Amino acid sequence: MNMANATQWVRVCALDELPPLGARVLEVEGLAPIALFRTAGDAVFALRDRCPHKGGPLSQGIVSGETVTCPLHNWNIRLGDGQACAPDVGCAPRYPVKVEDAVVWIVLTAVDQPQALAEPA
Ligand code: FES
């Protein structure tokens, strides 16, 4: 995928190509990998595939409700806004996503800027 229309909606895949309660990684030239998540209710979210704690791959985490649990140290990250659940603090940038006619679309411009990585406990 190229960045020709970075501020436009870009077709990603069919909804069926995302496993329920699962994720896949979207590789885009010039961008850090993006993790796409699908909930049990077929909502789709996109976050930078980098945990705000120490950079773990969120795409390999466990989706539960509308959060993903990072596979490295079990932080829970809200899919809707990328924020870590309390007491943890941090944010993974999110990307606007929509599903129309069972097709997933994304805008390749992150909505939120990442906060500084949290200090180790
Ligand atoms: S890197 Fe994700 S919880 Fe530590």
Short mmCIF file of N, CA, C and O and ligand atoms in Angstrom, two decimals:
data_model
loop_
_atom_site.label_atom_id
_atom_site.label_comp_id
_atom_site.label_asym_id
_atom_site.label_seq_id
_atom_site.Cartn_x
_atom_site.Cartn_y
_atom_site.Cartn_z
N MET A 1 0.86 -1.19 0.00
CA MET A 1 0.00 0.00 0.00
C MET A 1 0.89 1.23 0.00
O MET A 1 1.89 1.28 0.68
N ASN A 2 0.57 2.24 -0.79
CA ASN A 2 1.38 3.44 -0.78
C ASN A 2 0.63 4.57 -0.08
O ASN A 2 -0.51 4.44 0.31
N MET A 3 1.27 5.68 0.07
CA MET A 3 0.74 6.80 0.86
C MET A 3 0.10 7.87 -0.01
O MET A 3 -0.09 8.99 0.43
N ALA A 4 -0.27 7.56 -1.24
CA ALA A 4 -0.73 8.59 -2.16
C ALA A 4 -1.91 9.39 -1.60
O ALA A 4 -2.02 10.59 -1.81
N ASN A 5 -2.82 8.73 -0.91
CA ASN A 5 -4.00 9.42 -0.39
C ASN A 5 -4.05 9.29 1.13
O ASN A 5 -5.02 8.81 1.69
N ALA A 6 -3.02 9.77 1.82
CA ALA A 6 -2.89 9.54 3.25
C ALA A 6 -4.03 10.14 4.05
O ALA A 6 -4.32 9.67 5.13
N THR A 7 -4.67 11.20 3.57
CA THR A 7 -5.76 11.80 4.32
C THR A 7 -7.12 11.31 3.85
O THR A 7 -8.14 11.79 4.32
N GLN A 8 -7.15 10.38 2.96
CA GLN A 8 -8.39 9.85 2.42
C GLN A 8 -8.67 8.47 3.00
O GLN A 8 -7.79 7.81 3.53
N TRP A 9 -9.93 8.05 2.90
CA TRP A 9 -10.27 6.69 3.28
C TRP A 9 -9.64 5.73 2.29
O TRP A 9 -9.76 5.91 1.08
N VAL A 10 -8.98 4.73 2.82
CA VAL A 10 -8.30 3.73 2.01
C VAL A 10 -8.89 2.36 2.33
O VAL A 10 -9.02 2.01 3.52
N ARG A 11 -9.25 1.61 1.32
CA ARG A 11 -9.78 0.27 1.54
C ARG A 11 -8.68 -0.64 2.07
O ARG A 11 -7.57 -0.66 1.53
N VAL A 12 -8.98 -1.36 3.16
CA VAL A 12 -7.98 -2.24 3.77
C VAL A 12 -8.23 -3.69 3.39
O VAL A 12 -7.36 -4.37 2.85
N CYS A 13 -9.43 -4.18 3.69
CA CYS A 13 -9.73 -5.59 3.46
C CYS A 13 -11.23 -5.81 3.69
O CYS A 13 -11.92 -4.90 4.16
N ALA A 14 -11.66 -6.99 3.38
CA ALA A 14 -13.03 -7.37 3.74
C ALA A 14 -13.07 -7.63 5.24
O ALA A 14 -12.09 -8.10 5.82
N LEU A 15 -14.22 -7.35 5.85
CA LEU A 15 -14.35 -7.60 7.29
C LEU A 15 -14.03 -9.06 7.61
O LEU A 15 -13.39 -9.36 8.63
N ASP A 16 -14.43 -9.97 6.75
CA ASP A 16 -14.19 -11.39 6.99
C ASP A 16 -12.70 -11.76 7.03
O ASP A 16 -12.35 -12.85 7.49
N GLU A 17 -11.85 -10.88 6.53
CA GLU A 17 -10.41 -11.16 6.57
C GLU A 17 -9.82 -10.83 7.94
O GLU A 17 -8.63 -11.11 8.17
N LEU A 18 -10.60 -10.20 8.81
CA LEU A 18 -10.16 -9.96 10.19
C LEU A 18 -10.85 -11.00 11.07
O LEU A 18 -12.08 -11.06 11.11
N PRO A 19 -10.11 -11.77 11.82
CA PRO A 19 -10.75 -12.77 12.67
C PRO A 19 -11.47 -12.11 13.85
O PRO A 19 -10.93 -11.16 14.44
N PRO A 20 -12.68 -12.57 14.19
CA PRO A 20 -13.34 -12.04 15.38
C PRO A 20 -12.44 -12.22 16.60
O PRO A 20 -11.78 -13.25 16.76
N LEU A 21 -12.39 -11.19 17.45
CA LEU A 21 -11.51 -11.18 18.63
C LEU A 21 -10.04 -11.36 18.24
O LEU A 21 -9.25 -11.93 18.99
N GLY A 22 -9.72 -10.89 17.05
CA GLY A 22 -8.35 -11.04 16.58
C GLY A 22 -7.84 -9.76 15.96
O GLY A 22 -8.46 -8.69 16.07
N ALA A 23 -6.70 -9.87 15.34
CA ALA A 23 -6.03 -8.70 14.76
C ALA A 23 -5.22 -9.12 13.55
O ALA A 23 -4.93 -10.30 13.35
N ARG A 24 -4.90 -8.13 12.76
CA ARG A 24 -3.91 -8.32 11.71
C ARG A 24 -3.10 -7.04 11.60
O ARG A 24 -3.53 -5.98 12.05
N VAL A 25 -1.94 -7.16 11.00
CA VAL A 25 -1.04 -6.02 10.90
C VAL A 25 -1.12 -5.45 9.48
O VAL A 25 -1.08 -6.19 8.50
N LEU A 26 -1.25 -4.14 9.43
CA LEU A 26 -1.27 -3.42 8.16
C LEU A 26 0.08 -2.73 7.99
O LEU A 26 0.48 -1.92 8.83
N GLU A 27 0.77 -3.12 6.94
CA GLU A 27 2.07 -2.50 6.64
C GLU A 27 1.87 -1.44 5.58
O GLU A 27 1.34 -1.72 4.50
N VAL A 28 2.27 -0.23 5.89
CA VAL A 28 2.12 0.90 4.98
C VAL A 28 3.48 1.56 4.82
O VAL A 28 4.13 1.89 5.82
N GLU A 29 3.87 1.75 3.58
CA GLU A 29 5.16 2.37 3.31
C GLU A 29 5.26 3.72 4.03
O GLU A 29 4.36 4.55 3.92
N GLY A 30 6.32 3.90 4.78
CA GLY A 30 6.55 5.17 5.46
C GLY A 30 5.91 5.30 6.83
O GLY A 30 6.08 6.32 7.49
N LEU A 31 5.13 4.31 7.24
CA LEU A 31 4.48 4.35 8.55
C LEU A 31 4.90 3.15 9.39
O LEU A 31 5.25 2.09 8.85
N ALA A 32 4.83 3.33 10.70
CA ALA A 32 5.01 2.18 11.60
C ALA A 32 3.84 1.23 11.38
O ALA A 32 2.75 1.64 10.97
N PRO A 33 4.05 -0.05 11.63
CA PRO A 33 2.95 -1.01 11.47
C PRO A 33 1.72 -0.60 12.26
O PRO A 33 1.80 -0.06 13.36
N ILE A 34 0.57 -0.87 11.65
CA ILE A 34 -0.73 -0.56 12.25
C ILE A 34 -1.43 -1.87 12.56
O ILE A 34 -1.47 -2.78 11.73
N ALA A 35 -1.97 -1.98 13.77
CA ALA A 35 -2.72 -3.17 14.17
C ALA A 35 -4.21 -2.90 14.00
O ALA A 35 -4.72 -1.90 14.51
N LEU A 36 -4.88 -3.77 13.27
CA LEU A 36 -6.33 -3.71 13.10
C LEU A 36 -6.95 -4.77 13.98
O LEU A 36 -6.52 -5.92 13.97
N PHE A 37 -7.96 -4.38 14.75
CA PHE A 37 -8.61 -5.30 15.68
C PHE A 37 -10.09 -5.42 15.34
O PHE A 37 -10.71 -4.43 14.96
N ARG A 38 -10.62 -6.60 15.55
CA ARG A 38 -12.07 -6.83 15.38
C ARG A 38 -12.60 -7.40 16.68
O ARG A 38 -12.06 -8.38 17.21
N THR A 39 -13.66 -6.78 17.19
CA THR A 39 -14.26 -7.27 18.42
C THR A 39 -15.28 -8.36 18.12
O THR A 39 -15.61 -8.62 16.96
N ALA A 40 -15.83 -8.94 19.19
CA ALA A 40 -16.85 -9.97 19.03
C ALA A 40 -18.10 -9.39 18.37
O ALA A 40 -18.84 -10.11 17.69
N GLY A 41 -18.33 -8.09 18.56
CA GLY A 41 -19.48 -7.44 17.98
C GLY A 41 -19.22 -6.84 16.61
O GLY A 41 -20.00 -6.03 16.12
N ASP A 42 -18.09 -7.19 16.00
CA ASP A 42 -17.70 -6.75 14.66
C ASP A 42 -17.33 -5.28 14.57
O ASP A 42 -17.31 -4.71 13.48
N ALA A 43 -17.04 -4.65 15.71
CA ALA A 43 -16.44 -3.32 15.64
C ALA A 43 -14.97 -3.48 15.27
O ALA A 43 -14.33 -4.46 15.65
N VAL A 44 -14.46 -2.53 14.50
CA VAL A 44 -13.07 -2.59 14.05
C VAL A 44 -12.34 -1.33 14.51
O VAL A 44 -12.89 -0.22 14.43
N PHE A 45 -11.14 -1.51 15.00
CA PHE A 45 -10.33 -0.41 15.49
C PHE A 45 -8.91 -0.55 14.93
O PHE A 45 -8.48 -1.67 14.58
N ALA A 46 -8.20 0.57 14.89
CA ALA A 46 -6.81 0.54 14.41
C ALA A 46 -5.94 1.37 15.34
O ALA A 46 -6.27 2.51 15.66
N LEU A 47 -4.86 0.77 15.78
CA LEU A 47 -3.88 1.44 16.63
C LEU A 47 -2.49 1.17 16.08
O LEU A 47 -2.26 0.14 15.44
N ARG A 48 -1.58 2.08 16.37
CA ARG A 48 -0.19 1.77 16.05
C ARG A 48 0.18 0.48 16.78
O ARG A 48 -0.16 0.31 17.95
N ASP A 49 0.86 -0.41 16.11
CA ASP A 49 1.15 -1.73 16.67
C ASP A 49 2.35 -1.65 17.62
O ASP A 49 3.36 -2.34 17.44
N ARG A 50 2.21 -0.79 18.61
CA ARG A 50 3.32 -0.56 19.54
C ARG A 50 2.72 -0.15 20.88
O ARG A 50 2.13 0.91 21.01
N CYS A 51 2.90 -1.00 21.85
CA CYS A 51 2.36 -0.72 23.19
C CYS A 51 3.02 0.54 23.77
O CYS A 51 4.24 0.73 23.64
N PRO A 52 2.22 1.40 24.43
CA PRO A 52 2.81 2.61 25.01
C PRO A 52 3.70 2.32 26.21
O PRO A 52 4.39 3.23 26.68
N HIS A 53 3.73 1.10 26.71
CA HIS A 53 4.62 0.76 27.82
C HIS A 53 6.05 0.60 27.31
O HIS A 53 6.87 1.51 27.45
N LYS A 54 6.33 -0.52 26.66
CA LYS A 54 7.70 -0.74 26.17
C LYS A 54 7.69 -1.26 24.74
O LYS A 54 8.59 -1.99 24.32
N GLY A 55 6.66 -0.91 24.00
CA GLY A 55 6.67 -1.18 22.56
C GLY A 55 6.24 -2.57 22.14
O GLY A 55 6.49 -2.96 21.00
N GLY A 56 5.59 -3.30 23.00
CA GLY A 56 5.12 -4.65 22.63
C GLY A 56 4.16 -4.61 21.45
O GLY A 56 3.49 -3.60 21.21
N PRO A 57 4.08 -5.72 20.72
CA PRO A 57 3.20 -5.78 19.54
C PRO A 57 1.75 -6.00 19.95
O PRO A 57 1.35 -7.14 20.24
N LEU A 58 0.97 -4.94 19.94
CA LEU A 58 -0.44 -5.05 20.37
C LEU A 58 -1.22 -6.02 19.49
O LEU A 58 -2.18 -6.64 19.94
N SER A 59 -0.80 -6.17 18.24
CA SER A 59 -1.51 -7.09 17.33
C SER A 59 -1.41 -8.54 17.81
O SER A 59 -2.19 -9.38 17.35
N GLN A 60 -0.49 -8.83 18.70
CA GLN A 60 -0.36 -10.20 19.22
C GLN A 60 -1.02 -10.33 20.60
O GLN A 60 -0.88 -11.36 21.27
N GLY A 61 -1.74 -9.28 21.00
CA GLY A 61 -2.42 -9.31 22.28
C GLY A 61 -3.77 -10.01 22.20
O GLY A 61 -4.20 -10.46 21.14
N ILE A 62 -4.42 -10.07 23.35
CA ILE A 62 -5.73 -10.71 23.45
C ILE A 62 -6.79 -9.62 23.47
O ILE A 62 -6.76 -8.71 24.31
N VAL A 63 -7.75 -9.72 22.53
CA VAL A 63 -8.86 -8.77 22.47
C VAL A 63 -9.97 -9.27 23.38
O VAL A 63 -10.38 -10.43 23.31
N SER A 64 -10.45 -8.36 24.24
CA SER A 64 -11.55 -8.69 25.14
C SER A 64 -12.43 -7.46 25.24
O SER A 64 -11.95 -6.38 25.62
N GLY A 65 -13.71 -7.60 24.89
CA GLY A 65 -14.55 -6.42 24.85
C GLY A 65 -13.96 -5.43 23.87
O GLY A 65 -13.73 -5.77 22.70
N GLU A 66 -13.70 -4.21 24.35
CA GLU A 66 -13.06 -3.22 23.48
C GLU A 66 -11.70 -2.81 24.04
O GLU A 66 -11.31 -1.63 24.01
N THR A 67 -10.99 -3.80 24.57
CA THR A 67 -9.60 -3.58 24.98
C THR A 67 -8.74 -4.69 24.40
O THR A 67 -9.23 -5.75 24.02
N VAL A 68 -7.44 -4.41 24.36
CA VAL A 68 -6.47 -5.44 24.00
C VAL A 68 -5.44 -5.51 25.11
O VAL A 68 -5.02 -4.47 25.64
N THR A 69 -5.07 -6.72 25.48
CA THR A 69 -4.06 -6.92 26.52
C THR A 69 -2.73 -7.18 25.84
O THR A 69 -2.58 -8.12 25.05
N CYS A 70 -1.77 -6.32 26.13
CA CYS A 70 -0.44 -6.45 25.53
C CYS A 70 0.18 -7.79 25.92
O CYS A 70 0.11 -8.19 27.09
N PRO A 71 0.82 -8.47 24.97
CA PRO A 71 1.38 -9.78 25.27
C PRO A 71 2.65 -9.73 26.13
O PRO A 71 3.06 -10.75 26.67
N LEU A 72 3.24 -8.57 26.29
CA LEU A 72 4.52 -8.54 27.03
C LEU A 72 4.33 -8.41 28.54
O LEU A 72 4.90 -9.18 29.31
N HIS A 73 3.55 -7.41 28.98
CA HIS A 73 3.41 -7.20 30.42
C HIS A 73 1.97 -6.99 30.83
O HIS A 73 1.69 -6.46 31.91
N ASN A 74 1.05 -7.34 29.96
CA ASN A 74 -0.38 -7.38 30.29
C ASN A 74 -1.04 -6.02 30.55
O ASN A 74 -2.05 -5.97 31.23
N TRP A 75 -0.49 -4.96 30.04
CA TRP A 75 -1.24 -3.71 30.08
C TRP A 75 -2.48 -3.88 29.22
O TRP A 75 -2.45 -4.55 28.17
N ASN A 76 -3.57 -3.24 29.66
CA ASN A 76 -4.80 -3.22 28.86
C ASN A 76 -4.92 -1.87 28.17
O ASN A 76 -4.86 -0.83 28.83
N ILE A 77 -5.11 -1.93 26.86
CA ILE A 77 -5.19 -0.73 26.05
C ILE A 77 -6.58 -0.65 25.44
O ILE A 77 -7.06 -1.62 24.82
N ARG A 78 -7.23 0.50 25.62
CA ARG A 78 -8.57 0.68 25.05
C ARG A 78 -8.47 0.85 23.54
O ARG A 78 -7.72 1.70 23.04
N LEU A 79 -9.25 0.05 22.82
CA LEU A 79 -9.18 0.09 21.36
C LEU A 79 -9.74 1.39 20.80
O LEU A 79 -9.29 1.89 19.77
N GLY A 80 -10.72 1.96 21.48
CA GLY A 80 -11.39 3.14 20.96
C GLY A 80 -10.54 4.39 20.93
O GLY A 80 -10.67 5.23 20.04
N ASP A 81 -9.64 4.53 21.92
CA ASP A 81 -8.83 5.74 21.97
C ASP A 81 -7.34 5.48 22.18
O ASP A 81 -6.55 6.42 22.23
N GLY A 82 -6.97 4.23 22.31
CA GLY A 82 -5.55 3.89 22.45
C GLY A 82 -4.98 4.12 23.83
O GLY A 82 -3.80 3.87 24.07
N GLN A 83 -5.81 4.59 24.77
CA GLN A 83 -5.31 4.90 26.12
C GLN A 83 -5.13 3.62 26.93
O GLN A 83 -5.96 2.70 26.86
N ALA A 84 -4.08 3.59 27.73
CA ALA A 84 -3.90 2.50 28.68
C ALA A 84 -4.94 2.63 29.79
O ALA A 84 -5.29 3.73 30.21
N CYS A 85 -5.44 1.50 30.25
CA CYS A 85 -6.39 1.49 31.36
C CYS A 85 -5.62 1.73 32.67
O CYS A 85 -4.51 1.22 32.85
N ALA A 86 -6.25 2.48 33.58
CA ALA A 86 -5.64 2.77 34.89
C ALA A 86 -5.33 1.46 35.62
O ALA A 86 -6.07 0.49 35.45
N PRO A 87 -4.27 1.43 36.36
CA PRO A 87 -3.43 2.56 36.77
C PRO A 87 -2.33 2.89 35.77
O PRO A 87 -1.55 3.81 36.02
N ASP A 88 -2.26 2.18 34.66
CA ASP A 88 -1.19 2.43 33.71
C ASP A 88 -1.50 3.71 32.92
O ASP A 88 -2.66 4.08 32.75
N VAL A 89 -0.47 4.34 32.42
CA VAL A 89 -0.63 5.60 31.71
C VAL A 89 0.17 5.55 30.42
O VAL A 89 1.36 5.22 30.42
N GLY A 90 -0.49 5.89 29.32
CA GLY A 90 0.17 5.92 28.03
C GLY A 90 -0.88 5.83 26.95
O GLY A 90 -2.06 5.58 27.22
N CYS A 91 -0.47 6.05 25.71
CA CYS A 91 -1.43 6.07 24.62
C CYS A 91 -0.79 5.57 23.34
O CYS A 91 0.31 6.01 22.98
N ALA A 92 -1.46 4.66 22.67
CA ALA A 92 -1.05 4.23 21.33
C ALA A 92 -1.86 5.07 20.33
O ALA A 92 -3.09 5.14 20.45
N PRO A 93 -1.23 5.71 19.39
CA PRO A 93 -1.98 6.49 18.41
C PRO A 93 -3.01 5.62 17.70
O PRO A 93 -2.75 4.46 17.39
N ARG A 94 -4.16 6.21 17.45
CA ARG A 94 -5.21 5.45 16.76
C ARG A 94 -5.45 6.05 15.38
O ARG A 94 -5.10 7.21 15.11
N TYR A 95 -6.06 5.25 14.56
CA TYR A 95 -6.37 5.66 13.19
C TYR A 95 -7.87 5.52 12.98
O TYR A 95 -8.47 4.53 13.41
N PRO A 96 -8.50 6.48 12.32
CA PRO A 96 -9.93 6.35 12.03
C PRO A 96 -10.20 5.13 11.15
O PRO A 96 -9.48 4.89 10.18
N VAL A 97 -11.21 4.38 11.51
CA VAL A 97 -11.60 3.19 10.77
C VAL A 97 -13.12 3.18 10.62
O VAL A 97 -13.83 3.64 11.50
N LYS A 98 -13.59 2.66 9.52
CA LYS A 98 -15.03 2.44 9.36
C LYS A 98 -15.24 1.14 8.60
O LYS A 98 -14.34 0.66 7.89
N VAL A 99 -16.43 0.58 8.78
CA VAL A 99 -16.82 -0.62 8.04
C VAL A 99 -18.08 -0.28 7.27
O VAL A 99 -19.07 0.17 7.85
N GLU A 100 -18.00 -0.42 5.97
CA GLU A 100 -19.16 -0.18 5.10
C GLU A 100 -19.32 -1.36 4.18
O GLU A 100 -18.36 -1.75 3.49
N ASP A 101 -20.52 -1.91 4.15
CA ASP A 101 -20.80 -3.06 3.27
C ASP A 101 -19.76 -4.16 3.46
O ASP A 101 -19.26 -4.72 2.48
N ALA A 102 -19.42 -4.43 4.72
CA ALA A 102 -18.49 -5.49 5.09
C ALA A 102 -17.08 -5.27 4.53
O ALA A 102 -16.31 -6.22 4.35
N VAL A 103 -16.75 -4.01 4.29
CA VAL A 103 -15.40 -3.65 3.86
C VAL A 103 -14.81 -2.68 4.90
O VAL A 103 -15.50 -1.76 5.35
N VAL A 104 -13.55 -2.92 5.28
CA VAL A 104 -12.87 -2.09 6.28
C VAL A 104 -12.09 -0.99 5.57
O VAL A 104 -11.33 -1.26 4.63
N TRP A 105 -12.29 0.25 6.04
CA TRP A 105 -11.60 1.42 5.50
C TRP A 105 -10.83 2.11 6.62
O TRP A 105 -11.23 2.08 7.77
N ILE A 106 -9.74 2.76 6.25
CA ILE A 106 -8.91 3.45 7.24
C ILE A 106 -8.42 4.78 6.68
O ILE A 106 -8.26 4.93 5.46
N VAL A 107 -8.20 5.73 7.57
CA VAL A 107 -7.48 6.96 7.22
C VAL A 107 -6.09 6.80 7.81
O VAL A 107 -5.94 6.52 9.01
N LEU A 108 -5.09 6.98 6.98
CA LEU A 108 -3.72 6.66 7.40
C LEU A 108 -3.02 7.81 8.12
O LEU A 108 -1.81 7.91 8.11
N THR A 109 -3.79 8.65 8.76
CA THR A 109 -3.23 9.73 9.57
C THR A 109 -3.66 9.48 11.01
O THR A 109 -4.86 9.45 11.31
N ALA A 110 -2.69 9.30 11.90
CA ALA A 110 -3.00 9.01 13.29
C ALA A 110 -3.73 10.19 13.91
O ALA A 110 -3.42 11.35 13.64
N VAL A 111 -4.73 9.90 14.74
CA VAL A 111 -5.53 10.94 15.38
C VAL A 111 -4.81 11.51 16.59
O VAL A 111 -4.81 12.71 16.82
N ASP A 112 -4.19 10.64 17.38
CA ASP A 112 -3.57 11.07 18.63
C ASP A 112 -2.06 10.97 18.52
O ASP A 112 -1.55 10.05 17.92
N GLN A 113 -1.41 11.89 19.15
CA GLN A 113 0.04 11.80 19.21
C GLN A 113 0.43 10.93 20.40
O GLN A 113 -0.21 10.98 21.45
N PRO A 114 1.45 10.13 20.24
CA PRO A 114 1.84 9.27 21.36
C PRO A 114 2.39 10.10 22.51
O PRO A 114 3.05 11.10 22.31
N GLN A 115 2.06 9.66 23.71
CA GLN A 115 2.67 10.26 24.88
C GLN A 115 4.03 9.59 25.07
O GLN A 115 4.31 8.55 24.49
N ALA A 116 4.83 10.21 25.87
CA ALA A 116 6.14 9.61 26.15
C ALA A 116 5.93 8.22 26.74
O ALA A 116 4.95 7.98 27.44
N LEU A 117 6.82 7.33 26.42
CA LEU A 117 6.72 6.00 26.99
C LEU A 117 6.76 6.10 28.50
O LEU A 117 7.52 6.88 29.07
N ALA A 118 5.92 5.31 29.14
CA ALA A 118 5.89 5.34 30.60
C ALA A 118 7.21 4.83 31.15
O ALA A 118 7.89 4.01 30.55
N GLU A 119 7.55 5.38 32.29
CA GLU A 119 8.76 4.92 32.96
C GLU A 119 8.53 3.53 33.53
O GLU A 119 7.43 3.21 33.97
N PRO A 120 9.56 2.70 33.55
CA PRO A 120 9.40 1.38 34.15
C PRO A 120 9.00 1.51 35.62
O PRO A 120 9.45 2.43 36.31
N ALA A 121 8.16 0.59 36.07
CA ALA A 121 7.71 0.62 37.47
C ALA A 121 8.86 0.26 38.39
O ALA A 121 9.79 -0.43 38.02
S1 FES B 1 5.23 -3.57 26.43
FE1 FES B 1 3.07 -3.72 26.57
S2 FES B 1 2.68 -4.02 28.65
FE2 FES B 1 4.81 -3.80 28.54
#
